[in-house]
XYZ file of C-alpha atoms in Angstrom:
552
model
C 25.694 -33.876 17.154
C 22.246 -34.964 17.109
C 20.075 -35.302 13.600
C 16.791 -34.172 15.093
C 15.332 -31.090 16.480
C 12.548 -29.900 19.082
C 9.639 -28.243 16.706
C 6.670 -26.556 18.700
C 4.017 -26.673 16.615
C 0.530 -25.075 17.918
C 1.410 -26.339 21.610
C 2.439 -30.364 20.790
C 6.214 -31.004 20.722
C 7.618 -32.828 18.057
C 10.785 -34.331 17.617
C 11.928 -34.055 13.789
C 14.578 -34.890 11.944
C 17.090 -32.277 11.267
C 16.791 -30.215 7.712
C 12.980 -31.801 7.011
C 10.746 -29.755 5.156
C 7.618 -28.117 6.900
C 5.650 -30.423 4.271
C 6.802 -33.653 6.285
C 5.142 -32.609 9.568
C 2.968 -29.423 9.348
C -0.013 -31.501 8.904
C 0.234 -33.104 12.081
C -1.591 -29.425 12.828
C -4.848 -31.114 12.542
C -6.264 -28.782 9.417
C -6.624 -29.778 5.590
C -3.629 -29.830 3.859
C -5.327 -27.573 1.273
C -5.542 -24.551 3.821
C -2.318 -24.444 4.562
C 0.120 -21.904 2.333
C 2.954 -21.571 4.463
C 4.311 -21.427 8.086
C 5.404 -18.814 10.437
C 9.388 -20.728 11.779
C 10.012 -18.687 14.514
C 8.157 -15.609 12.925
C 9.390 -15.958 9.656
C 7.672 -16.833 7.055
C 8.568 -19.281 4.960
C 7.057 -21.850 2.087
C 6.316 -25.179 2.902
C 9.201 -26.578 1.272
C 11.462 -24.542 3.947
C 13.645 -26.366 5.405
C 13.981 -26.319 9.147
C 17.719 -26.747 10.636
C 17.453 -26.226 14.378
C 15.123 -25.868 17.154
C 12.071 -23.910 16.427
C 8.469 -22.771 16.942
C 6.048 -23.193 14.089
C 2.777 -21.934 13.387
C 0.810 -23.013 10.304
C -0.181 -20.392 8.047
C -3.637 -20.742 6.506
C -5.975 -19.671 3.576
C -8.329 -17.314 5.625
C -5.163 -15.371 7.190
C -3.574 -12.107 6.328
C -0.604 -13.753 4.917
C -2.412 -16.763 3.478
C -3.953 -14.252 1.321
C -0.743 -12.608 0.282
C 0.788 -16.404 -0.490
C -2.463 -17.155 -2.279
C -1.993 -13.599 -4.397
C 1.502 -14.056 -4.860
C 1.324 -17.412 -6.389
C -1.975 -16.726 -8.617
C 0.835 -13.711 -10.455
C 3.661 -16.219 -10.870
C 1.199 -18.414 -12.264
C -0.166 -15.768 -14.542
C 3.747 -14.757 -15.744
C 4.642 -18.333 -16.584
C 0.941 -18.979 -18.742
C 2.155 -15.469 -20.421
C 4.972 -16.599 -21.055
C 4.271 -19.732 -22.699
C 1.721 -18.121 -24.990
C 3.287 -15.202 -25.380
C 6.995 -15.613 -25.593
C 8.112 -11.968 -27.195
C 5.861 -9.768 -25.182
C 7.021 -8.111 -21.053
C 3.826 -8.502 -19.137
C 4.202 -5.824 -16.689
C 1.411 -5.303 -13.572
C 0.470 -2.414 -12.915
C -1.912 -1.309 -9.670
C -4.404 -2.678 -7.449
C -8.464 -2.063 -8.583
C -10.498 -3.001 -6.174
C -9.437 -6.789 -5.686
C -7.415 -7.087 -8.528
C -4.064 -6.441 -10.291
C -3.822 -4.152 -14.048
C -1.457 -5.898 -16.316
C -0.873 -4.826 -19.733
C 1.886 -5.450 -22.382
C 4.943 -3.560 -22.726
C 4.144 -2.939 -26.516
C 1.422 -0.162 -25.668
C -0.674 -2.036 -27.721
C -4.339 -2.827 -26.604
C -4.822 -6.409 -24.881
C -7.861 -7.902 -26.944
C -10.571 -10.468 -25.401
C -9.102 -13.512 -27.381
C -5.810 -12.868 -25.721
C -7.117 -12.906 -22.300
C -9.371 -16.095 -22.837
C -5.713 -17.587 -24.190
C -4.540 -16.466 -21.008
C -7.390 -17.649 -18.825
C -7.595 -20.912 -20.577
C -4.058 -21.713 -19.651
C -4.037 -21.043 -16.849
C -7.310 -23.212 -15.664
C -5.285 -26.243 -17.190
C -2.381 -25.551 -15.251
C -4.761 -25.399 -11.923
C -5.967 -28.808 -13.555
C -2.495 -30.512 -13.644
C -1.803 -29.156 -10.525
C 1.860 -28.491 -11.435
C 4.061 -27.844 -7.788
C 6.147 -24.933 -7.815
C 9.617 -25.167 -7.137
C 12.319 -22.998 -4.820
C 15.550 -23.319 -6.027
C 18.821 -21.717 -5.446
C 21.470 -20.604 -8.037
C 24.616 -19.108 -8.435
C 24.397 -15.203 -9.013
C 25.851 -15.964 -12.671
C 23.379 -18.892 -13.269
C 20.489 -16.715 -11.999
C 21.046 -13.609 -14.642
C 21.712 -16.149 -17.073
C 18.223 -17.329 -16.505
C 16.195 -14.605 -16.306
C 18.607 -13.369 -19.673
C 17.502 -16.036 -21.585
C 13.537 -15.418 -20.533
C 13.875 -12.266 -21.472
C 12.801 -10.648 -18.147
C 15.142 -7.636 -18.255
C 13.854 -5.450 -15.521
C 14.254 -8.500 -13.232
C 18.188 -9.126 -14.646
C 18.770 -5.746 -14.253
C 18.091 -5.738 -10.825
C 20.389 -8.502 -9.751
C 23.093 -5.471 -10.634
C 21.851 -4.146 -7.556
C 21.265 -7.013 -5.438
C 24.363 -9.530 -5.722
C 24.458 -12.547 -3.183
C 26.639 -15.290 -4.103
C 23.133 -17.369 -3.924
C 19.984 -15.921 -5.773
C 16.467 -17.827 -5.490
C 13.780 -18.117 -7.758
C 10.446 -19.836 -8.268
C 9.993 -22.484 -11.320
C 6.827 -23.700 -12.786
C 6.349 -26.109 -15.400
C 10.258 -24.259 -16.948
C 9.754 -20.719 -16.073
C 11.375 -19.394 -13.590
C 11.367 -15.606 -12.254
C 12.853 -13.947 -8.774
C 11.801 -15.161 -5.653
C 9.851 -12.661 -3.228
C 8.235 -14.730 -0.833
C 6.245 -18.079 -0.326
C 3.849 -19.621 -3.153
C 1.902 -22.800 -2.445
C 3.595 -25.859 -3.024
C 1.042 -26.683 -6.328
C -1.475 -24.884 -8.672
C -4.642 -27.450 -7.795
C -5.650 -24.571 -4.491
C -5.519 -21.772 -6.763
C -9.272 -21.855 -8.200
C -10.812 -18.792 -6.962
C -9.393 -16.093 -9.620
C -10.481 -14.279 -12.663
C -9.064 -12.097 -15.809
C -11.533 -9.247 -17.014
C -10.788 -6.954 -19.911
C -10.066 -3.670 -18.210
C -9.326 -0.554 -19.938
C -6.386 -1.652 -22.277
C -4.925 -4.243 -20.431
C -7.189 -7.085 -18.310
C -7.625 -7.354 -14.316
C -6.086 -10.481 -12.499
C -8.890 -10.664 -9.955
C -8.517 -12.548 -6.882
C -10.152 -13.341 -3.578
C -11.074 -10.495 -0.686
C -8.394 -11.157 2.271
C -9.342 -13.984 4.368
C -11.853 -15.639 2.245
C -9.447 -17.663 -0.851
C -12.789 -19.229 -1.991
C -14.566 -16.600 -3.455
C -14.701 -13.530 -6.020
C -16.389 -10.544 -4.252
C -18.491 -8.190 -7.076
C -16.560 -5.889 -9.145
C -16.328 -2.225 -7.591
C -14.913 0.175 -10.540
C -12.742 3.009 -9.291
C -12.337 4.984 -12.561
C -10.260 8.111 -10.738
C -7.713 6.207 -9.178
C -7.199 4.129 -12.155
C -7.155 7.441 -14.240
C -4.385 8.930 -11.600
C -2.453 5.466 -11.793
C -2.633 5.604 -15.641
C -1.284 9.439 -15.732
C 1.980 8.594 -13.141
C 2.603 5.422 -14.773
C 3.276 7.471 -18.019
C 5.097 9.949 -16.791
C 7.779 7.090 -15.634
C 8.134 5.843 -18.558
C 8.510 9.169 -20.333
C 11.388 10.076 -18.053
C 12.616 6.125 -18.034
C 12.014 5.321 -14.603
C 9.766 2.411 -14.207
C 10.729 -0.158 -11.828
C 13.527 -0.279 -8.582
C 16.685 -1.052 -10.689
C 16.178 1.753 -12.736
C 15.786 4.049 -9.933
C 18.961 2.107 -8.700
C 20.717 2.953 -11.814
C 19.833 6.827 -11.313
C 21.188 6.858 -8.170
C 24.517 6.196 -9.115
C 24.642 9.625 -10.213
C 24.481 12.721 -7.556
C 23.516 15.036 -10.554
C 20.988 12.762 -11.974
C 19.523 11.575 -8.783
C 19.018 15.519 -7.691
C 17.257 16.131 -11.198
C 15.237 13.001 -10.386
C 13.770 14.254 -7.379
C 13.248 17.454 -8.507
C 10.987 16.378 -11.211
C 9.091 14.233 -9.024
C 8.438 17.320 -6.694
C 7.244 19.422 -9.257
C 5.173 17.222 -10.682
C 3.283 16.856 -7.788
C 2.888 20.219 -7.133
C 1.693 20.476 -10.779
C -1.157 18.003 -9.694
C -1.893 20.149 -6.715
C -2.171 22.851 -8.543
C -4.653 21.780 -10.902
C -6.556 20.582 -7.554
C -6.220 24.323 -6.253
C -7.411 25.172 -10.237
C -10.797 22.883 -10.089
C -11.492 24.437 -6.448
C -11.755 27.863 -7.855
C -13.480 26.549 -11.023
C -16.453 25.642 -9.014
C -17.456 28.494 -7.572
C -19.803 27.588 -4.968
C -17.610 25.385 -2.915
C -16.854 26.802 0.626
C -15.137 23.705 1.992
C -12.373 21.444 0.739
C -12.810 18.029 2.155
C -9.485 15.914 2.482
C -9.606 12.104 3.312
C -6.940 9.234 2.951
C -5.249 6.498 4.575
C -3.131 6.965 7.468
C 0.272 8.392 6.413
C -0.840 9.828 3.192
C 0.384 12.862 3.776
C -2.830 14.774 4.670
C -1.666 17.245 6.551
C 1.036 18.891 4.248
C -1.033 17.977 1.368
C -3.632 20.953 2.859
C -0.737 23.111 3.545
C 0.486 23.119 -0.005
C -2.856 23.210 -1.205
C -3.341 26.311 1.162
C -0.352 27.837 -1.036
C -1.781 27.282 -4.328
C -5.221 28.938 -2.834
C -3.759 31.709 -1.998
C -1.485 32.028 -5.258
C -4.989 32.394 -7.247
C -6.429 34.772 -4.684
C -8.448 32.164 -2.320
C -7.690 32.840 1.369
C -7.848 28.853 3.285
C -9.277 28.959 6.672
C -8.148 25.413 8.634
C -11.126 23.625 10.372
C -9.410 20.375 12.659
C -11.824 17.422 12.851
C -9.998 16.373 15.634
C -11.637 19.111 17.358
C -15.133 17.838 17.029
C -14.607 14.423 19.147
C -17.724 14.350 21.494
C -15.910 13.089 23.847
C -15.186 9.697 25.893
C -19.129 9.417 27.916
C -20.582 10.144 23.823
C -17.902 7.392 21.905
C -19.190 4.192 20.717
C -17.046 1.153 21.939
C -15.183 -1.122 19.594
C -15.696 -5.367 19.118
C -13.157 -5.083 22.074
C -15.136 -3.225 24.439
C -12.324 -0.434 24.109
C -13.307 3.530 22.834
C -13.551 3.280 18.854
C -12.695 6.952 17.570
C -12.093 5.833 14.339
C -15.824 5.901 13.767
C -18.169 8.707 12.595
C -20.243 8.641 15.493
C -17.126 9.567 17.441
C -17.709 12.746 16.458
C -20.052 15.411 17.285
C -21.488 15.717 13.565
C -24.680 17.776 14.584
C -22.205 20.617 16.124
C -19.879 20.435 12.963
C -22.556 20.976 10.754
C -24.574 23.939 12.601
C -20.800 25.494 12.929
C -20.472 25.465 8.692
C -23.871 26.125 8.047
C -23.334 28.911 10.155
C -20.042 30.475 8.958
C -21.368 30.313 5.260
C -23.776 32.576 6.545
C -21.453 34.979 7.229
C -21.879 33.917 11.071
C -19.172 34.262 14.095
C -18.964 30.807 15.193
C -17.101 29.463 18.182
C -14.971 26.436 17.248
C -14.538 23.504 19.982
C -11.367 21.782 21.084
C -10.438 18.772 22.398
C -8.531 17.372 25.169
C -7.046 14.262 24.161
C -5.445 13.787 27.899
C -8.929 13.877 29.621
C -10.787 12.818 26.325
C -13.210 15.856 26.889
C -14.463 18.718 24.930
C -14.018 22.477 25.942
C -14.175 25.996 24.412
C -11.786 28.627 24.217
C -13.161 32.061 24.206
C -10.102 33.227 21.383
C -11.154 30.361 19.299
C -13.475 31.963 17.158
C -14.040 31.901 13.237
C -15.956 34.188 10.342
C -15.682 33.523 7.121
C -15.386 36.377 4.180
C -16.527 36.086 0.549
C -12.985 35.181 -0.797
C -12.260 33.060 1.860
C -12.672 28.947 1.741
C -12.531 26.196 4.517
C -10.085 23.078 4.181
C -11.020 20.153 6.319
C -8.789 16.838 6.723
C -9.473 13.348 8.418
C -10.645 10.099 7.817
C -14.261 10.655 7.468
C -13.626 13.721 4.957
C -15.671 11.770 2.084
C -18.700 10.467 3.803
C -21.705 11.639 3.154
C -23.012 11.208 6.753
C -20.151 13.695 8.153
C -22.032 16.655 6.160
C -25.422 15.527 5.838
C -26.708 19.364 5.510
C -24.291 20.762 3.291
C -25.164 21.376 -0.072
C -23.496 19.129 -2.626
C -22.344 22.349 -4.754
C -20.595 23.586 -1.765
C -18.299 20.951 -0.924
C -15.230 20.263 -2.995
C -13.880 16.398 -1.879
C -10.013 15.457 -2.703
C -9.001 11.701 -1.803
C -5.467 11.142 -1.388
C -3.670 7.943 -2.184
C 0.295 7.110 -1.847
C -0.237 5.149 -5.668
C 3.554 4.931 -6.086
C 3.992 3.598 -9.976
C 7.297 2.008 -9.912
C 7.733 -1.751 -9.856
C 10.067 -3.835 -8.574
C 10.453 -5.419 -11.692
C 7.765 -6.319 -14.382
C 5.521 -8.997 -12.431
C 6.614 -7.872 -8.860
C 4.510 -4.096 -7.684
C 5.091 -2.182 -5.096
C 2.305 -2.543 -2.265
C 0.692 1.436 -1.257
C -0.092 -0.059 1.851
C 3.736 -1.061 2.398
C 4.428 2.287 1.146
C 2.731 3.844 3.943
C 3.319 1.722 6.790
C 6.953 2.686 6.207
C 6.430 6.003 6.059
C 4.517 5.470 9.721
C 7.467 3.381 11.133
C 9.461 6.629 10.605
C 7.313 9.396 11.596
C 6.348 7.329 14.538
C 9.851 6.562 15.354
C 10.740 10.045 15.310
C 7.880 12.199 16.274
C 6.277 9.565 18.995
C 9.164 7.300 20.147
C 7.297 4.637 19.275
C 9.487 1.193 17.687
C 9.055 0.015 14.340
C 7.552 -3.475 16.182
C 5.110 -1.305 18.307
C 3.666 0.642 14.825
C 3.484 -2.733 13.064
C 1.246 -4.093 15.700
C -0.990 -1.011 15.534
C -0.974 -1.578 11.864
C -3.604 -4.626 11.223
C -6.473 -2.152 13.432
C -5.545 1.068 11.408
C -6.333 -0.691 7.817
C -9.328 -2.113 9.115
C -10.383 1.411 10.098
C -9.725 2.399 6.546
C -11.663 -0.009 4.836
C -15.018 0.858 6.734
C -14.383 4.390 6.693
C -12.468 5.853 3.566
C -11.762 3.447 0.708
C -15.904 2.788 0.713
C -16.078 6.387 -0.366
C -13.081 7.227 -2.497
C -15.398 7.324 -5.661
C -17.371 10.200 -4.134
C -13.904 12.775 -4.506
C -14.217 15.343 -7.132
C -10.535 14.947 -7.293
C -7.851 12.253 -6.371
C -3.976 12.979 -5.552
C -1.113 10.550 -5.965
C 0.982 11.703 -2.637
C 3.991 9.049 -3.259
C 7.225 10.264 -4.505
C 8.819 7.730 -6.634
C 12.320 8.172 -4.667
C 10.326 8.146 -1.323
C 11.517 4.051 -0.340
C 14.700 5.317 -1.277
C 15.515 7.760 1.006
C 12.869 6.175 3.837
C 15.438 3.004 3.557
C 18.170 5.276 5.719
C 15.714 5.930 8.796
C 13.348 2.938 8.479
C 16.114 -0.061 8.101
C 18.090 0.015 11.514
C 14.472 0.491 13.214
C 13.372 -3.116 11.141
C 16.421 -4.541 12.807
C 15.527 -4.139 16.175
C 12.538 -6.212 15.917
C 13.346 -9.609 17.197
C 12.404 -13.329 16.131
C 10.771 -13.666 19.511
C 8.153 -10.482 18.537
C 5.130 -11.345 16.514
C 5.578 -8.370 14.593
C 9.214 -10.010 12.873
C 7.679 -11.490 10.151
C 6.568 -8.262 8.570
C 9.549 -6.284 9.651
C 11.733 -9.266 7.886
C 9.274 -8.953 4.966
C 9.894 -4.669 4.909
C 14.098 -5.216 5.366
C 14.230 -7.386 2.783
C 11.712 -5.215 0.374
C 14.106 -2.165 1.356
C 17.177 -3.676 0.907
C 16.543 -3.630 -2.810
C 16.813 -0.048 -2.965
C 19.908 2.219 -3.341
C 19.846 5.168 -0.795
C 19.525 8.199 -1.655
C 20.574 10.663 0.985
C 17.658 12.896 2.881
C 19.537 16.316 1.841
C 18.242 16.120 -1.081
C 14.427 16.072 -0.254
C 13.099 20.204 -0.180
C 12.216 21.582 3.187
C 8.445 22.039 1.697
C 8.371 17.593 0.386
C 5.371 15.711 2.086
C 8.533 13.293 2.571
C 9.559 15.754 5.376
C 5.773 15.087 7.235
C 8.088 11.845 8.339
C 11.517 12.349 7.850
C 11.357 16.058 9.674
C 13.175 19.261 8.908
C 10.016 20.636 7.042
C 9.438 24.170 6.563
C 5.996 23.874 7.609
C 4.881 23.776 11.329
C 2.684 20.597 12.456
């Protein structure tokens, strides 16, 4: 059998010897080895210390790409965990959520972290960048591995080898500390020198770079209610005792439990919705309720439920679609691409939308538009018409919900804005969180699946164009909401796992979109299922799953 391979590698064939590491070729690439983090091996990615064992296609992966970024991210936390650990060998640093480019950490004690404490931290790890200690893959034994972690004292992450049991488990080592592998680092600590920790609240940010830029700290942007929302759920897990995956893991071996679980969860969302519906009829010149969030943040049965809790305090919701104010194909602005952008403002006929509200809070008949999305034209339908009464209020949903420019010439005092966010605050264990926008794309893979035929490989694509929407037209203008609502469930992944695995498995090694499929099986395969019966007919959960009470 031959000891060398065939490796494409950006269009030059090489011929390598069999089980080399991408270290001992990747630079034939042509770039600095200090931009690379990683390679795609036939759309998987991998370290640089992978090693490759047959016949292959390989595409560098560097510092100004999506999943540079993530590698970059990634390693700047393990190297955080192992300076904690070194300074601070009896406390569980655990990570919290993302603030504007940065992670929330605090100590499991629920004592405040202090300034001298982060400069400790800070300082140690600048002279580990300065050493430029490598990090290490290595693979042990299941026993070895628990023994390991046991004997660092990183309990979540033991626990959750109950629940994940390969003969072989991997982790990451630097400079003696060692925690659970979850994807590429760079091969050393000498890249890693755009980064920052800031006192924050009672913990300290881990700030890194903006996506695609790894030299550079962007300024600070605060985002006090999201924080304040994260802050609330995170208690309430650890009230109840579920903080990270293996304790959800451990709840699900129990049907009764598990029910109760979800249960709770539900309610105390609707508690939060409540005290939305609460605020609304607090301030009592509002006439519209503005909704805006990400794509799959459960917008639309957020306003239904909201609708409920209107109406339960006497407040009768009127439903205006922003969908039905496109201007149409001849009036829509056209993308970098050349192609119809209608995820912009000026997609919309904002003039007509405003004249229509001004109008109905005058106690006015107004004629609402639709909109064709076949032909891409407006039209008017003589039995769509609207009047709204004293006790009646308007809830409006979409993308551009909390932009000022969408209702330039309504009133501040009669607008009430709600920003929705999928903020799930389980872990995976202490140092590893759970991405929101991971959250959500699975929820999309689903619905799409289901409701659009579309495959898990075909949403992924879609993906990369849909958060770039977002961050020019909603997360600019989250701090503008009067009120923000956590729409994750903290079983969600769990029972999402059933319907969103087997449609990961269908995307193949060949398809571009593999890596983050691989990247999504393997994050789902870490949690138990729990079984969609138990989600109620009225859960956001069943916007994607189906089998909702509501109508769509």
């Amino acid at each position: 059998m031959s000891k060398t391979i065939s490796v494409t590698l950006q269009n030059k064939i090489l011929s390598v010897e069999k089980s080399s590491s991408l270290k001992d070729f990747i630079y034939q690439c042509g770039l600095p080895e200090e931009r690379i983090f990683g390679a795609l091996v036939n759309n998987e990615i991998c370290g640089l210390n992978h090693k490759v064992e047959f016949d292959c296609t390989v595409e560098p992966i560097i510092d100004n790409s999506h999943e540079g970024s993530k590698i970059y991210r990634r390693s700047l936390c393990l190297l955080l965990a192992a300076a904690a650990h070194k300074i601070f060998p009896g406390k569980r640093l655990i990570v919290g959520n993302s603030i504007d480019h940065g992670y929330f950490y605090t100590f499991d004690d629920d004592k405040e972290i202090v300034q001298s404490q982060i400069d400790m931290l800070l300082s140690k790890m600048k002279n580990m960048i300065k050493q430029n200690i490598p990090f290490e893959t290595e693979l042990f034994s299941h026993s070895q591995a628990c023994r390991i972690l046991e004997e660092e004292k990183l309990t979540e992450t033991r626990k959750m080898l109950e629940f994940t049991c390969p003969p072989g488990i991997i982790l990451d080592e630097i400079d003696g500390f060692y925690d659970l592998h979850y994807g590429p680092v760079v091969l050393s600590t000498g890249v890693l020198k755009a980064f920052d920790l800031m006192k924050y609240k009672d913990g300290f940010l881990l700030r890194y770079p903006e996506s695609y830029d790894c030299s550079k700290l962007n300024t600070f942007v605060d985002q006090p209610a999201l924080s304040k929302v994260f802050s609330e759920y995170k208690a309430w897990g650890k009230r109840i005792g579920v903080t990270t995956v293996a304790s959800l893991n451990e709840l699900c071996l129990s049907k009764h439990s598990t029910q109760d679980f979800v249960d709770i969860a539900e309610t105390f969302q609707t508690k939060n919705i409540s005290k939305i519906a609460s605020q609304i009829a607090e301030k009592k010149t509002a006439r519209v309720v503005l909704i805006a969030g990400p794509s799959s943040s459960g917008k639309t049965t957020t306003s239904k439920k909201l609708a409920l809790e209107l109406l339960a305090i006497g407040i009768v919701p009127k439903v205006i679609s922003l969908d039905d104010y496109y201007a149409g194909i001849d009036r829509t602005p056209k993308d970098e691409k050349g192609n119809p952008d209608f995820e912009c403002l000026e997609a919309l006929d904002v003039e007509l939308l405003n004249q229509n509200l001004l109008d109905l809070f005058a106690g006015k008949e107004v004629q609402i538009p639709s909109y064709d999305f076949h032909t891409s034209i407006p039209y008017f339908e003589e039995s769509k018409k609207m009047v709204l009464k004293e006790n009646e209020i308007l809830i409006m949903e979409g993308i551009h919900g909390l932009n000022p420019k969408l209702t330039p010439k309504i009133p501040d005092e009669l607008k009430f804005k709600i920003y929705l966010s999928a903020l799930t605050q389980l872990n995976l264990d202490d140092h590893a969180r759970i991405s929101t926008t991971d959250n959500r794309l699975i929820r999309r893979i689903v619905r799409d699946s289901r409701y659009r035929g579309r495959s898990a490989a075909a949403t992924i694509a879609s993906w990369e164009s849909v958060t770039k929407g977002e961050k020019l037209h909603i997360f600019p203008f989250q701090n503008n909401a009067d009120a923000v609502l956590n729409t994750a469930l903290d079983y969600e992944l769990a029972v999402l796992r059933t319907y969103a695995a087997p449609l990961l498995r269908c995307v193949k090694p060949e398809e571009k979109e593999y890596a983050k499929a691989a990247e999504l099986l393997n994050f789902l395969n870490m949690f138990s299922t729990i079984p969609p019966s138990v989600v109620p007919p009225r859960s956001i959960i069943r916007e994607f799953i189906g089998g909702s009470d509501f109508r769509y």
